[in-house]
Amino acid sequence: MGFVILKDLLLEAKKNHYAIGQFNINSFQWIEAILRAAEQQQSPVILASSDRIVDYLGGFNLIAATAQKMIEEMNITVPVVLHLDHGFTVERCKEAIDAGYSSVMYDGSKLSLEENIATTREVVDYAKNYNVSVEAEIGSVGGTEDGVTSGIKYADPNECYQLVEATNIDVLAAALGSVHGPYQGEPQLAFDLMKEISDHLKDVPLSLHGGSGIPEHQIIQTIECGHAKINVNTECNQAWAQAIRGILTSNPNLYSPPDILKPGMDAIEKVVIEKMQLFGSSHKA
């Protein structure tokens, strides 16, 4: 089975009031752990590489080829999307599409609305030739991601509508109070704006960035307010680090990589399973 496009999966999820998890790749072992969880839960899944980590992982072609081969070797039967997260240039999005990614996010949120529309439209025009889904962002998700720190800037609903109508994107990331990285206190999410935007954009699902650390009752509410895609990265990384730190602390003479790394992979898998069950995507494959 090849990678599936994102749009159809998210429209089905929005219609039936569940969300599909995006889980970021930080090494190829992340792919194995995430796929194991997805198959066990019979859940569709989104594998994502943040633009800033693509070169560290060996480039778009290696990521796409490795993920595809792992799907085949592991006999994965559930739908898998390969997604570029926070593509910062049109050219990088095109590179991902050429390599075989089935979905890309172009992040023009730091540009003026006019520039965001123009560059996003260029990505969409290219992606449609390959049947690839496109996500775009309005506003600014706060916090720290891949070493970049920014403050929260809530999305303007009218700008959301203009972006969608002018570009024909498939998924909208409207920044409405979530942050990348750990939260300080309970998140202040703008549920009223979420519902307003989602109701207006009936056929365009919302994508929630910074899904790690949001209380379960708020996650459920974001899904009710139109989010069909929820991004998780920090919680997987924290679970992995805690497991690795624990086994090395308790076994100071341990040096075998498989013995050290397997608990970390198991920890990632556990987080992914929990998120799939929370998002309601289990048994939706």
PDB file of C-alpha atoms in Angstrom:
ATOM      1  CA  MET A   1       0.000   0.000   0.000  1.00  0.00           C
ATOM      2  CA  GLY A   2       1.335   3.435  -0.930  1.00  0.00           C
ATOM      3  CA  PHE A   3       0.907   6.629   1.029  1.00  0.00           C
ATOM      4  CA  VAL A   4      -2.650   7.963   1.034  1.00  0.00           C
ATOM      5  CA  ILE A   5      -3.657  11.584   0.578  1.00  0.00           C
ATOM      6  CA  LEU A   6      -4.729  13.474   3.654  1.00  0.00           C
ATOM      7  CA  LYS A   7      -7.854  15.230   2.412  1.00  0.00           C
ATOM      8  CA  ASP A   8     -10.170  12.212   2.151  1.00  0.00           C
ATOM      9  CA  LEU A   9      -9.162  10.841   5.560  1.00  0.00           C
ATOM     10  CA  LEU A  10      -9.805  14.160   7.293  1.00  0.00           C
ATOM     11  CA  LEU A  11     -13.164  14.789   5.641  1.00  0.00           C
ATOM     12  CA  GLU A  12     -14.304  11.383   6.893  1.00  0.00           C
ATOM     13  CA  ALA A  13     -12.934  12.138  10.369  1.00  0.00           C
ATOM     14  CA  LYS A  14     -14.620  15.550  10.560  1.00  0.00           C
ATOM     15  CA  LYS A  15     -17.918  14.085   9.395  1.00  0.00           C
ATOM     16  CA  ASN A  16     -17.793  11.372  12.072  1.00  0.00           C
ATOM     17  CA  HIS A  17     -16.368  13.518  14.896  1.00  0.00           C
ATOM     18  CA  TYR A  18     -12.944  12.003  15.440  1.00  0.00           C
ATOM     19  CA  ALA A  19      -9.404  13.157  14.667  1.00  0.00           C
ATOM     20  CA  ILE A  20      -6.365  11.536  13.100  1.00  0.00           C
ATOM     21  CA  GLY A  21      -3.066  11.960  14.885  1.00  0.00           C
ATOM     22  CA  GLN A  22       0.025  13.404  13.248  1.00  0.00           C
ATOM     23  CA  PHE A  23       3.143  12.002  14.895  1.00  0.00           C
ATOM     24  CA  ASN A  24       6.504  13.523  14.033  1.00  0.00           C
ATOM     25  CA  ILE A  25       9.535  11.502  12.980  1.00  0.00           C
ATOM     26  CA  ASN A  26      12.711  12.216  14.947  1.00  0.00           C
ATOM     27  CA  SER A  27      14.592   9.122  13.795  1.00  0.00           C
ATOM     28  CA  PHE A  28      13.606   6.119  11.711  1.00  0.00           C
ATOM     29  CA  GLN A  29      12.863   4.208  14.914  1.00  0.00           C
ATOM     30  CA  TRP A  30      10.011   6.669  15.461  1.00  0.00           C
ATOM     31  CA  ILE A  31       8.471   5.429  12.210  1.00  0.00           C
ATOM     32  CA  GLU A  32       8.562   1.809  13.383  1.00  0.00           C
ATOM     33  CA  ALA A  33       7.019   2.631  16.774  1.00  0.00           C
ATOM     34  CA  ILE A  34       4.273   4.808  15.255  1.00  0.00           C
ATOM     35  CA  LEU A  35       3.392   2.226  12.594  1.00  0.00           C
ATOM     36  CA  ARG A  36       3.248  -0.556  15.194  1.00  0.00           C
ATOM     37  CA  ALA A  37       0.773   1.471  17.216  1.00  0.00           C
ATOM     38  CA  ALA A  38      -1.346   2.320  14.177  1.00  0.00           C
ATOM     39  CA  GLU A  39      -1.573  -1.296  13.064  1.00  0.00           C
ATOM     40  CA  GLN A  40      -2.369  -2.482  16.580  1.00  0.00           C
ATOM     41  CA  GLN A  41      -5.133   0.117  16.877  1.00  0.00           C
ATOM     42  CA  GLN A  42      -6.283  -0.263  13.264  1.00  0.00           C
ATOM     43  CA  SER A  43      -6.085   3.499  12.995  1.00  0.00           C
ATOM     44  CA  PRO A  44      -5.169   5.725  10.066  1.00  0.00           C
ATOM     45  CA  VAL A  45      -2.025   7.674  10.881  1.00  0.00           C
ATOM     46  CA  ILE A  46      -0.014  10.680   9.703  1.00  0.00           C
ATOM     47  CA  LEU A  47       3.786  10.330   9.716  1.00  0.00           C
ATOM     48  CA  ALA A  48       5.327  13.798   9.596  1.00  0.00           C
ATOM     49  CA  SER A  49       8.786  15.211   9.176  1.00  0.00           C
ATOM     50  CA  SER A  50       9.236  18.811  10.226  1.00  0.00           C
ATOM     51  CA  ASP A  51      11.091  20.759   7.547  1.00  0.00           C
ATOM     52  CA  ARG A  52      13.846  21.616  10.034  1.00  0.00           C
ATOM     53  CA  ILE A  53      14.669  17.962  10.664  1.00  0.00           C
ATOM     54  CA  VAL A  54      14.465  16.678   7.084  1.00  0.00           C
ATOM     55  CA  ASP A  55      18.147  17.187   6.273  1.00  0.00           C
ATOM     56  CA  TYR A  56      19.185  15.664   9.622  1.00  0.00           C
ATOM     57  CA  LEU A  57      17.228  12.541   8.653  1.00  0.00           C
ATOM     58  CA  GLY A  58      18.928  12.330   5.250  1.00  0.00           C
ATOM     59  CA  GLY A  59      16.593  14.273   2.981  1.00  0.00           C
ATOM     60  CA  PHE A  60      13.128  13.903   1.509  1.00  0.00           C
ATOM     61  CA  ASN A  61      13.916  10.975  -0.777  1.00  0.00           C
ATOM     62  CA  LEU A  62      15.462   8.862   1.971  1.00  0.00           C
ATOM     63  CA  ILE A  63      12.596   9.572   4.372  1.00  0.00           C
ATOM     64  CA  ALA A  64       9.936   8.686   1.793  1.00  0.00           C
ATOM     65  CA  ALA A  65      11.713   5.561   0.567  1.00  0.00           C
ATOM     66  CA  THR A  66      12.468   4.312   4.085  1.00  0.00           C
ATOM     67  CA  ALA A  67       8.933   4.904   5.358  1.00  0.00           C
ATOM     68  CA  GLN A  68       7.482   3.129   2.320  1.00  0.00           C
ATOM     69  CA  LYS A  69       9.819   0.156   2.744  1.00  0.00           C
ATOM     70  CA  MET A  70       9.005  -0.098   6.447  1.00  0.00           C
ATOM     71  CA  ILE A  71       5.280  -0.153   5.644  1.00  0.00           C
ATOM     72  CA  GLU A  72       5.898  -3.058   3.263  1.00  0.00           C
ATOM     73  CA  GLU A  73       8.239  -5.013   5.536  1.00  0.00           C
ATOM     74  CA  MET A  74       5.981  -4.578   8.579  1.00  0.00           C
ATOM     75  CA  ASN A  75       2.883  -5.584   6.579  1.00  0.00           C
ATOM     76  CA  ILE A  76       1.073  -2.412   7.581  1.00  0.00           C
ATOM     77  CA  THR A  77      -2.542  -2.467   6.371  1.00  0.00           C
ATOM     78  CA  VAL A  78      -3.852   0.837   7.738  1.00  0.00           C
ATOM     79  CA  PRO A  79      -3.831   4.109   5.736  1.00  0.00           C
ATOM     80  CA  VAL A  80      -0.571   6.031   6.192  1.00  0.00           C
ATOM     81  CA  VAL A  81      -0.030   9.655   5.167  1.00  0.00           C
ATOM     82  CA  LEU A  82       3.515  11.000   4.755  1.00  0.00           C
ATOM     83  CA  HIS A  83       3.351  14.706   5.554  1.00  0.00           C
ATOM     84  CA  LEU A  84       5.781  17.621   5.487  1.00  0.00           C
ATOM     85  CA  ASP A  85       5.253  19.667   8.630  1.00  0.00           C
ATOM     86  CA  HIS A  86       5.988  23.426   8.515  1.00  0.00           C
ATOM     87  CA  GLY A  87       7.461  23.614   5.042  1.00  0.00           C
ATOM     88  CA  PHE A  88       9.003  27.073   5.097  1.00  0.00           C
ATOM     89  CA  THR A  89       9.449  27.629   1.371  1.00  0.00           C
ATOM     90  CA  VAL A  90       7.537  26.775  -1.764  1.00  0.00           C
ATOM     91  CA  GLU A  91      10.629  24.995  -3.082  1.00  0.00           C
ATOM     92  CA  ARG A  92      10.871  22.703  -0.043  1.00  0.00           C
ATOM     93  CA  CYS A  93       7.224  21.730  -0.445  1.00  0.00           C
ATOM     94  CA  LYS A  94       7.846  20.907  -4.103  1.00  0.00           C
ATOM     95  CA  GLU A  95      10.876  18.792  -3.115  1.00  0.00           C
ATOM     96  CA  ALA A  96       8.732  16.801  -0.685  1.00  0.00           C
ATOM     97  CA  ILE A  97       6.055  16.254  -3.325  1.00  0.00           C
ATOM     98  CA  ASP A  98       8.650  15.132  -5.869  1.00  0.00           C
ATOM     99  CA  ALA A  99      10.039  12.658  -3.312  1.00  0.00           C
ATOM    100  CA  GLY A 100       6.635  11.026  -2.834  1.00  0.00           C
ATOM    101  CA  TYR A 101       5.101  12.783   0.161  1.00  0.00           C
ATOM    102  CA  SER A 102       1.307  12.578  -0.009  1.00  0.00           C
ATOM    103  CA  SER A 103       0.687  15.779   1.977  1.00  0.00           C
ATOM    104  CA  VAL A 104       2.541  19.007   2.665  1.00  0.00           C
ATOM    105  CA  MET A 105       2.028  21.916   5.022  1.00  0.00           C
ATOM    106  CA  TYR A 106       3.219  25.238   3.704  1.00  0.00           C
ATOM    107  CA  ASP A 107       3.782  27.664   6.569  1.00  0.00           C
ATOM    108  CA  GLY A 108       3.425  31.220   5.325  1.00  0.00           C
ATOM    109  CA  SER A 109       1.986  32.424   8.628  1.00  0.00           C
ATOM    110  CA  LYS A 110       4.796  34.913   9.212  1.00  0.00           C
ATOM    111  CA  LEU A 111       4.114  36.630   5.885  1.00  0.00           C
ATOM    112  CA  SER A 112       1.462  39.239   5.143  1.00  0.00           C
ATOM    113  CA  LEU A 113      -1.919  37.769   4.202  1.00  0.00           C
ATOM    114  CA  GLU A 114      -1.363  38.711   0.560  1.00  0.00           C
ATOM    115  CA  GLU A 115       2.059  37.024   0.462  1.00  0.00           C
ATOM    116  CA  ASN A 116       0.720  33.987   2.343  1.00  0.00           C
ATOM    117  CA  ILE A 117      -2.075  33.611  -0.220  1.00  0.00           C
ATOM    118  CA  ALA A 118       0.240  34.023  -3.207  1.00  0.00           C
ATOM    119  CA  THR A 119       2.847  31.512  -2.053  1.00  0.00           C
ATOM    120  CA  THR A 120       0.299  29.028  -0.711  1.00  0.00           C
ATOM    121  CA  ARG A 121      -1.501  29.112  -4.056  1.00  0.00           C
ATOM    122  CA  GLU A 122       1.785  28.251  -5.775  1.00  0.00           C
ATOM    123  CA  VAL A 123       2.160  25.178  -3.546  1.00  0.00           C
ATOM    124  CA  VAL A 124      -1.462  24.145  -4.154  1.00  0.00           C
ATOM    125  CA  ASP A 125      -1.143  24.514  -7.931  1.00  0.00           C
ATOM    126  CA  TYR A 126       1.917  22.249  -7.926  1.00  0.00           C
ATOM    127  CA  ALA A 127       0.490  19.723  -5.457  1.00  0.00           C
ATOM    128  CA  LYS A 128      -2.772  19.212  -7.346  1.00  0.00           C
ATOM    129  CA  ASN A 129      -0.788  17.802 -10.301  1.00  0.00           C
ATOM    130  CA  TYR A 130       0.314  14.966  -8.022  1.00  0.00           C
ATOM    131  CA  ASN A 131      -2.903  14.491  -6.032  1.00  0.00           C
ATOM    132  CA  VAL A 132      -1.139  15.750  -2.893  1.00  0.00           C
ATOM    133  CA  SER A 133      -3.018  17.468  -0.057  1.00  0.00           C
ATOM    134  CA  VAL A 134      -1.993  20.925   1.181  1.00  0.00           C
ATOM    135  CA  GLU A 135      -2.289  22.407   4.664  1.00  0.00           C
ATOM    136  CA  ALA A 136      -1.677  26.096   5.375  1.00  0.00           C
ATOM    137  CA  GLU A 137      -1.536  28.248   8.503  1.00  0.00           C
ATOM    138  CA  ILE A 138      -3.040  31.524   9.704  1.00  0.00           C
ATOM    139  CA  GLY A 139      -1.912  33.148  12.944  1.00  0.00           C
ATOM    140  CA  SER A 140       1.021  31.974  15.043  1.00  0.00           C
ATOM    141  CA  VAL A 141       1.207  28.862  17.203  1.00  0.00           C
ATOM    142  CA  GLY A 142       3.295  29.865  20.235  1.00  0.00           C
ATOM    143  CA  GLY A 143       6.025  28.032  22.107  1.00  0.00           C
ATOM    144  CA  THR A 144       9.200  26.373  20.837  1.00  0.00           C
ATOM    145  CA  GLU A 145       9.543  23.945  17.960  1.00  0.00           C
ATOM    146  CA  ASP A 146      12.897  22.719  16.620  1.00  0.00           C
ATOM    147  CA  GLY A 147      14.677  25.536  18.409  1.00  0.00           C
ATOM    148  CA  VAL A 148      12.421  28.321  17.129  1.00  0.00           C
ATOM    149  CA  THR A 149      10.421  30.242  19.738  1.00  0.00           C
ATOM    150  CA  SER A 150       7.410  32.436  18.962  1.00  0.00           C
ATOM    151  CA  GLY A 151       4.447  33.978  20.735  1.00  0.00           C
ATOM    152  CA  ILE A 152       0.783  33.191  20.201  1.00  0.00           C
ATOM    153  CA  LYS A 153      -1.052  35.215  17.558  1.00  0.00           C
ATOM    154  CA  TYR A 154      -4.701  34.204  17.288  1.00  0.00           C
ATOM    155  CA  ALA A 155      -6.019  33.644  13.784  1.00  0.00           C
ATOM    156  CA  ASP A 156      -8.468  36.176  12.354  1.00  0.00           C
ATOM    157  CA  PRO A 157     -11.531  34.287  11.017  1.00  0.00           C
ATOM    158  CA  ASN A 158     -11.880  36.611   8.034  1.00  0.00           C
ATOM    159  CA  GLU A 159      -8.256  36.009   7.085  1.00  0.00           C
ATOM    160  CA  CYS A 160      -8.880  32.258   7.393  1.00  0.00           C
ATOM    161  CA  TYR A 161     -11.778  32.505   4.957  1.00  0.00           C
ATOM    162  CA  GLN A 162      -9.781  34.615   2.517  1.00  0.00           C
ATOM    163  CA  LEU A 163      -6.861  32.194   2.556  1.00  0.00           C
ATOM    164  CA  VAL A 164      -9.059  29.154   1.984  1.00  0.00           C
ATOM    165  CA  GLU A 165     -11.175  30.738  -0.740  1.00  0.00           C
ATOM    166  CA  ALA A 166      -8.177  32.165  -2.605  1.00  0.00           C
ATOM    167  CA  THR A 167      -5.993  29.044  -2.495  1.00  0.00           C
ATOM    168  CA  ASN A 168      -8.311  26.000  -2.328  1.00  0.00           C
ATOM    169  CA  ILE A 169      -6.242  24.358   0.421  1.00  0.00           C
ATOM    170  CA  ASP A 170      -7.403  21.058   1.888  1.00  0.00           C
ATOM    171  CA  VAL A 171      -6.617  21.633   5.593  1.00  0.00           C
ATOM    172  CA  LEU A 172      -6.370  24.795   7.684  1.00  0.00           C
ATOM    173  CA  ALA A 173      -4.113  25.261  10.702  1.00  0.00           C
ATOM    174  CA  ALA A 174      -5.743  28.223  12.452  1.00  0.00           C
ATOM    175  CA  ALA A 175      -3.677  29.272  15.464  1.00  0.00           C
ATOM    176  CA  LEU A 176      -6.181  29.553  18.300  1.00  0.00           C
ATOM    177  CA  GLY A 177      -4.184  29.321  21.516  1.00  0.00           C
ATOM    178  CA  SER A 178      -2.153  26.121  21.249  1.00  0.00           C
ATOM    179  CA  VAL A 179       1.653  26.099  21.544  1.00  0.00           C
ATOM    180  CA  HIS A 180       4.535  23.920  20.438  1.00  0.00           C
ATOM    181  CA  GLY A 181       6.392  22.286  23.311  1.00  0.00           C
ATOM    182  CA  PRO A 182       5.350  22.046  26.977  1.00  0.00           C
ATOM    183  CA  TYR A 183       2.490  24.217  28.257  1.00  0.00           C
ATOM    184  CA  GLN A 184       2.816  26.529  31.222  1.00  0.00           C
ATOM    185  CA  GLY A 185      -0.512  25.984  32.999  1.00  0.00           C
ATOM    186  CA  GLU A 186      -3.732  25.001  31.218  1.00  0.00           C
ATOM    187  CA  PRO A 187      -3.956  26.043  27.553  1.00  0.00           C
ATOM    188  CA  GLN A 188      -6.251  28.968  26.735  1.00  0.00           C
ATOM    189  CA  LEU A 189      -7.905  27.725  23.557  1.00  0.00           C
ATOM    190  CA  ALA A 190     -10.441  29.828  21.648  1.00  0.00           C
ATOM    191  CA  PHE A 191     -13.173  27.239  21.223  1.00  0.00           C
ATOM    192  CA  ASP A 192     -15.718  29.823  20.078  1.00  0.00           C
ATOM    193  CA  LEU A 193     -13.483  30.851  17.179  1.00  0.00           C
ATOM    194  CA  MET A 194     -12.759  27.204  16.338  1.00  0.00           C
ATOM    195  CA  LYS A 195     -16.462  26.475  15.965  1.00  0.00           C
ATOM    196  CA  GLU A 196     -17.116  29.659  14.033  1.00  0.00           C
ATOM    197  CA  ILE A 197     -14.332  28.949  11.552  1.00  0.00           C
ATOM    198  CA  SER A 198     -15.175  25.257  11.216  1.00  0.00           C
ATOM    199  CA  ASP A 199     -18.881  25.934  10.639  1.00  0.00           C
ATOM    200  CA  HIS A 200     -18.035  28.471   7.943  1.00  0.00           C
ATOM    201  CA  LEU A 201     -15.492  26.198   6.233  1.00  0.00           C
ATOM    202  CA  LYS A 202     -17.635  23.089   6.106  1.00  0.00           C
ATOM    203  CA  ASP A 203     -15.432  21.075   3.725  1.00  0.00           C
ATOM    204  CA  VAL A 204     -12.079  22.187   5.119  1.00  0.00           C
ATOM    205  CA  PRO A 205     -11.027  20.351   8.308  1.00  0.00           C
ATOM    206  CA  LEU A 206      -8.956  22.123  10.944  1.00  0.00           C
ATOM    207  CA  SER A 207      -5.499  21.009  12.083  1.00  0.00           C
ATOM    208  CA  LEU A 208      -4.453  21.493  15.707  1.00  0.00           C
ATOM    209  CA  HIS A 209      -0.749  22.153  16.165  1.00  0.00           C
ATOM    210  CA  GLY A 210       0.790  21.768  19.622  1.00  0.00           C
ATOM    211  CA  GLY A 211      -1.472  18.879  20.632  1.00  0.00           C
ATOM    212  CA  SER A 212       0.944  17.586  23.291  1.00  0.00           C
ATOM    213  CA  GLY A 213      -0.016  18.385  26.875  1.00  0.00           C
ATOM    214  CA  ILE A 214      -3.545  19.637  26.200  1.00  0.00           C
ATOM    215  CA  PRO A 215      -5.960  18.177  28.802  1.00  0.00           C
ATOM    216  CA  GLU A 216      -8.148  15.359  27.500  1.00  0.00           C
ATOM    217  CA  HIS A 217     -11.405  17.281  27.939  1.00  0.00           C
ATOM    218  CA  GLN A 218     -10.022  20.129  25.835  1.00  0.00           C
ATOM    219  CA  ILE A 219      -8.856  17.719  23.124  1.00  0.00           C
ATOM    220  CA  ILE A 220     -12.363  16.288  22.924  1.00  0.00           C
ATOM    221  CA  GLN A 221     -13.776  19.802  22.669  1.00  0.00           C
ATOM    222  CA  THR A 222     -11.383  20.742  19.851  1.00  0.00           C
ATOM    223  CA  ILE A 223     -12.614  17.719  17.886  1.00  0.00           C
ATOM    224  CA  GLU A 224     -16.207  18.754  18.495  1.00  0.00           C
ATOM    225  CA  CYS A 225     -15.248  22.192  17.169  1.00  0.00           C
ATOM    226  CA  GLY A 226     -14.004  20.876  13.824  1.00  0.00           C
ATOM    227  CA  HIS A 227     -10.431  19.650  14.297  1.00  0.00           C
ATOM    228  CA  ALA A 228      -9.861  16.435  12.362  1.00  0.00           C
ATOM    229  CA  LYS A 229      -6.055  16.441  12.623  1.00  0.00           C
ATOM    230  CA  ILE A 230      -4.085  16.762  15.864  1.00  0.00           C
ATOM    231  CA  ASN A 231      -0.292  17.051  15.940  1.00  0.00           C
ATOM    232  CA  VAL A 232       1.702  15.269  18.654  1.00  0.00           C
ATOM    233  CA  ASN A 233       5.473  15.473  19.005  1.00  0.00           C
ATOM    234  CA  THR A 234       6.605  16.677  22.426  1.00  0.00           C
ATOM    235  CA  GLU A 235       4.843  13.938  24.423  1.00  0.00           C
ATOM    236  CA  CYS A 236       6.453  11.198  22.317  1.00  0.00           C
ATOM    237  CA  ASN A 237       9.863  12.798  22.730  1.00  0.00           C
ATOM    238  CA  GLN A 238       9.427  13.213  26.478  1.00  0.00           C
ATOM    239  CA  ALA A 239       8.327   9.589  26.895  1.00  0.00           C
ATOM    240  CA  TRP A 240      11.283   8.382  24.818  1.00  0.00           C
ATOM    241  CA  ALA A 241      13.780  10.470  26.801  1.00  0.00           C
ATOM    242  CA  GLN A 242      12.346   9.380  30.141  1.00  0.00           C
ATOM    243  CA  ALA A 243      12.563   5.698  29.185  1.00  0.00           C
ATOM    244  CA  ILE A 244      16.137   5.997  27.883  1.00  0.00           C
ATOM    245  CA  ARG A 245      17.242   8.044  30.891  1.00  0.00           C
ATOM    246  CA  GLY A 246      15.669   5.521  33.249  1.00  0.00           C
ATOM    247  CA  ILE A 247      17.288   2.432  31.772  1.00  0.00           C
ATOM    248  CA  LEU A 248      20.733   4.054  31.595  1.00  0.00           C
ATOM    249  CA  THR A 249      20.469   5.299  35.175  1.00  0.00           C
ATOM    250  CA  SER A 250      19.425   1.913  36.531  1.00  0.00           C
ATOM    251  CA  ASN A 251      21.897  -0.028  34.358  1.00  0.00           C
ATOM    252  CA  PRO A 252      25.111   2.053  34.215  1.00  0.00           C
ATOM    253  CA  ASN A 253      27.098  -0.764  32.578  1.00  0.00           C
ATOM    254  CA  LEU A 254      24.584  -1.263  29.752  1.00  0.00           C
ATOM    255  CA  TYR A 255      25.952  -0.391  26.302  1.00  0.00           C
ATOM    256  CA  SER A 256      24.028  -2.570  23.840  1.00  0.00           C
ATOM    257  CA  PRO A 257      22.044  -0.175  21.580  1.00  0.00           C
ATOM    258  CA  PRO A 258      19.041  -2.495  21.075  1.00  0.00           C
ATOM    259  CA  ASP A 259      18.701  -2.993  24.824  1.00  0.00           C
ATOM    260  CA  ILE A 260      18.921   0.749  25.416  1.00  0.00           C
ATOM    261  CA  LEU A 261      16.705   1.931  22.564  1.00  0.00           C
ATOM    262  CA  LYS A 262      13.880  -0.616  22.669  1.00  0.00           C
ATOM    263  CA  PRO A 263      12.309   0.805  25.865  1.00  0.00           C
ATOM    264  CA  GLY A 264      12.303   4.211  24.191  1.00  0.00           C
ATOM    265  CA  MET A 265      10.471   2.842  21.163  1.00  0.00           C
ATOM    266  CA  ASP A 266       7.989   1.057  23.412  1.00  0.00           C
ATOM    267  CA  ALA A 267       7.362   4.354  25.223  1.00  0.00           C
ATOM    268  CA  ILE A 268       6.622   6.139  21.935  1.00  0.00           C
ATOM    269  CA  GLU A 269       4.264   3.349  20.886  1.00  0.00           C
ATOM    270  CA  LYS A 270       2.386   3.608  24.196  1.00  0.00           C
ATOM    271  CA  VAL A 271       1.859   7.376  23.768  1.00  0.00           C
ATOM    272  CA  VAL A 272       0.656   6.945  20.184  1.00  0.00           C
ATOM    273  CA  ILE A 273      -1.833   4.251  21.191  1.00  0.00           C
ATOM    274  CA  GLU A 274      -3.197   6.441  23.989  1.00  0.00           C
ATOM    275  CA  LYS A 275      -3.604   9.375  21.600  1.00  0.00           C
ATOM    276  CA  MET A 276      -5.363   7.309  18.965  1.00  0.00           C
ATOM    277  CA  GLN A 277      -7.827   6.084  21.544  1.00  0.00           C
ATOM    278  CA  LEU A 278      -8.378   9.643  22.824  1.00  0.00           C
ATOM    279  CA  PHE A 279      -8.796  11.081  19.315  1.00  0.00           C
ATOM    280  CA  GLY A 280     -11.311   8.371  18.437  1.00  0.00           C
ATOM    281  CA  SER A 281      -9.385   7.080  15.393  1.00  0.00           C
ATOM    282  CA  SER A 282      -8.900   3.542  16.723  1.00  0.00           C
ATOM    283  CA  HIS A 283     -10.672   0.949  14.542  1.00  0.00           C
ATOM    284  CA  LYS A 284     -11.403   3.593  11.876  1.00  0.00           C
ATOM    285  CA  ALA A 285      -8.943   2.175   9.323  1.00  0.00           C
TER     286      ALA A 285
END
